[in-house]
GROMACS .gro file of C-alpha atoms in nm:
model
   65
    1THR     CA    1  20.930  -0.436  -1.501
    2SER     CA    2  20.705  -0.129  -1.500
    3SER     CA    3  20.485   0.085  -1.279
    4SER     CA    4  20.176  -0.041  -1.462
    5THR     CA    5  20.281  -0.400  -1.381
    6VAL     CA    6  20.297  -0.308  -1.012
    7ASP     CA    7  19.955  -0.141  -1.032
    8SER     CA    8  19.797  -0.441  -1.206
    9PHE     CA    9  19.954  -0.687  -0.963
   10MET     CA   10  19.832  -0.491  -0.661
   11LYS     CA   11  19.477  -0.460  -0.801
   12ILE     CA   12  19.459  -0.839  -0.814
   13LEU     CA   13  19.574  -0.856  -0.452
   14ASN     CA   14  19.332  -0.607  -0.307
   15SER     CA   15  19.234  -0.822  -0.008
   16GLU     CA   16  19.418  -0.757   0.319
   17GLU     CA   17  19.481  -1.128   0.368
   18LEU     CA   18  19.665  -1.158   0.037
   19ARG     CA   19  19.866  -0.842   0.103
   20GLU     CA   20  19.982  -0.978   0.437
   21SER     CA   21  20.121  -1.284   0.261
   22LEU     CA   22  20.341  -1.054   0.049
   23GLN     CA   23  20.538  -0.935   0.352
   24ASN     CA   24  20.786  -1.220   0.301
   25VAL     CA   25  20.818  -1.170  -0.076
   26THR     CA   26  21.130  -1.015  -0.227
   27PHE     CA   27  21.040  -0.767  -0.498
   28ILE     CA   28  21.285  -0.675  -0.776
   29CYS     CA   29  21.213  -0.351  -0.961
   30ILE     CA   30  21.377  -0.264  -1.290
   31GLY     CA   31  21.429   0.100  -1.193
   32PRO     CA   32  21.342   0.390  -0.963
   33ILE     CA   33  21.001   0.472  -1.113
   34THR     CA   34  20.879   0.115  -1.069
   35ASN     CA   35  21.030   0.106  -0.720
   36LYS     CA   36  20.851   0.431  -0.628
   37THR     CA   37  20.518   0.279  -0.735
   38LEU     CA   38  20.588  -0.030  -0.525
   39LEU     CA   39  20.673   0.189  -0.225
   40GLU     CA   40  20.339   0.366  -0.265
   41TYR     CA   41  20.178   0.028  -0.195
   42GLY     CA   42  20.392  -0.013   0.116
   43PHE     CA   43  20.646  -0.264  -0.014
   44LYS     CA   44  21.024  -0.235  -0.051
   45GLY     CA   45  21.189  -0.336  -0.376
   46PHE     CA   46  21.547  -0.403  -0.478
   47MET     CA   47  21.691  -0.254  -0.796
   48PRO     CA   48  21.983  -0.365  -1.011
   49ALA     CA   49  22.268  -0.122  -1.077
   50SER     CA   50  22.177  -0.122  -1.447
   51TYR     CA   51  21.808  -0.114  -1.539
   52THR     CA   52  21.790  -0.423  -1.760
   53ILE     CA   53  21.611  -0.757  -1.740
   54GLU     CA   54  21.948  -0.932  -1.745
   55ASP     CA   55  22.067  -0.739  -1.440
   56MET     CA   56  21.734  -0.800  -1.266
   57VAL     CA   57  21.790  -1.174  -1.304
   58LYS     CA   58  22.150  -1.139  -1.178
   59LEU     CA   59  22.023  -0.951  -0.874
   60MET     CA   60  21.761  -1.221  -0.808
   61THR     CA   61  22.026  -1.491  -0.809
   62GLU     CA   62  22.250  -1.284  -0.579
   63LEU     CA   63  21.968  -1.231  -0.332
   64ILE     CA   64  21.883  -1.602  -0.328
   65LYS     CA   65  22.239  -1.682  -0.219
   0.00000   0.00000   0.00000
């Protein structure tokens, strides 16, 4: 939901082994700034058309299908 969330999450996962396990994870970013931060860590994120929590959840359900 924010760039600082991405930073905090990645600090927890600072071992290479844990990062490798994230290669199969689908990341949903609320907007372009958060997505840019995720890209800086080498991961691709998906963004909803509208930058809201509700649309993030809709996108998650669409991607699961």
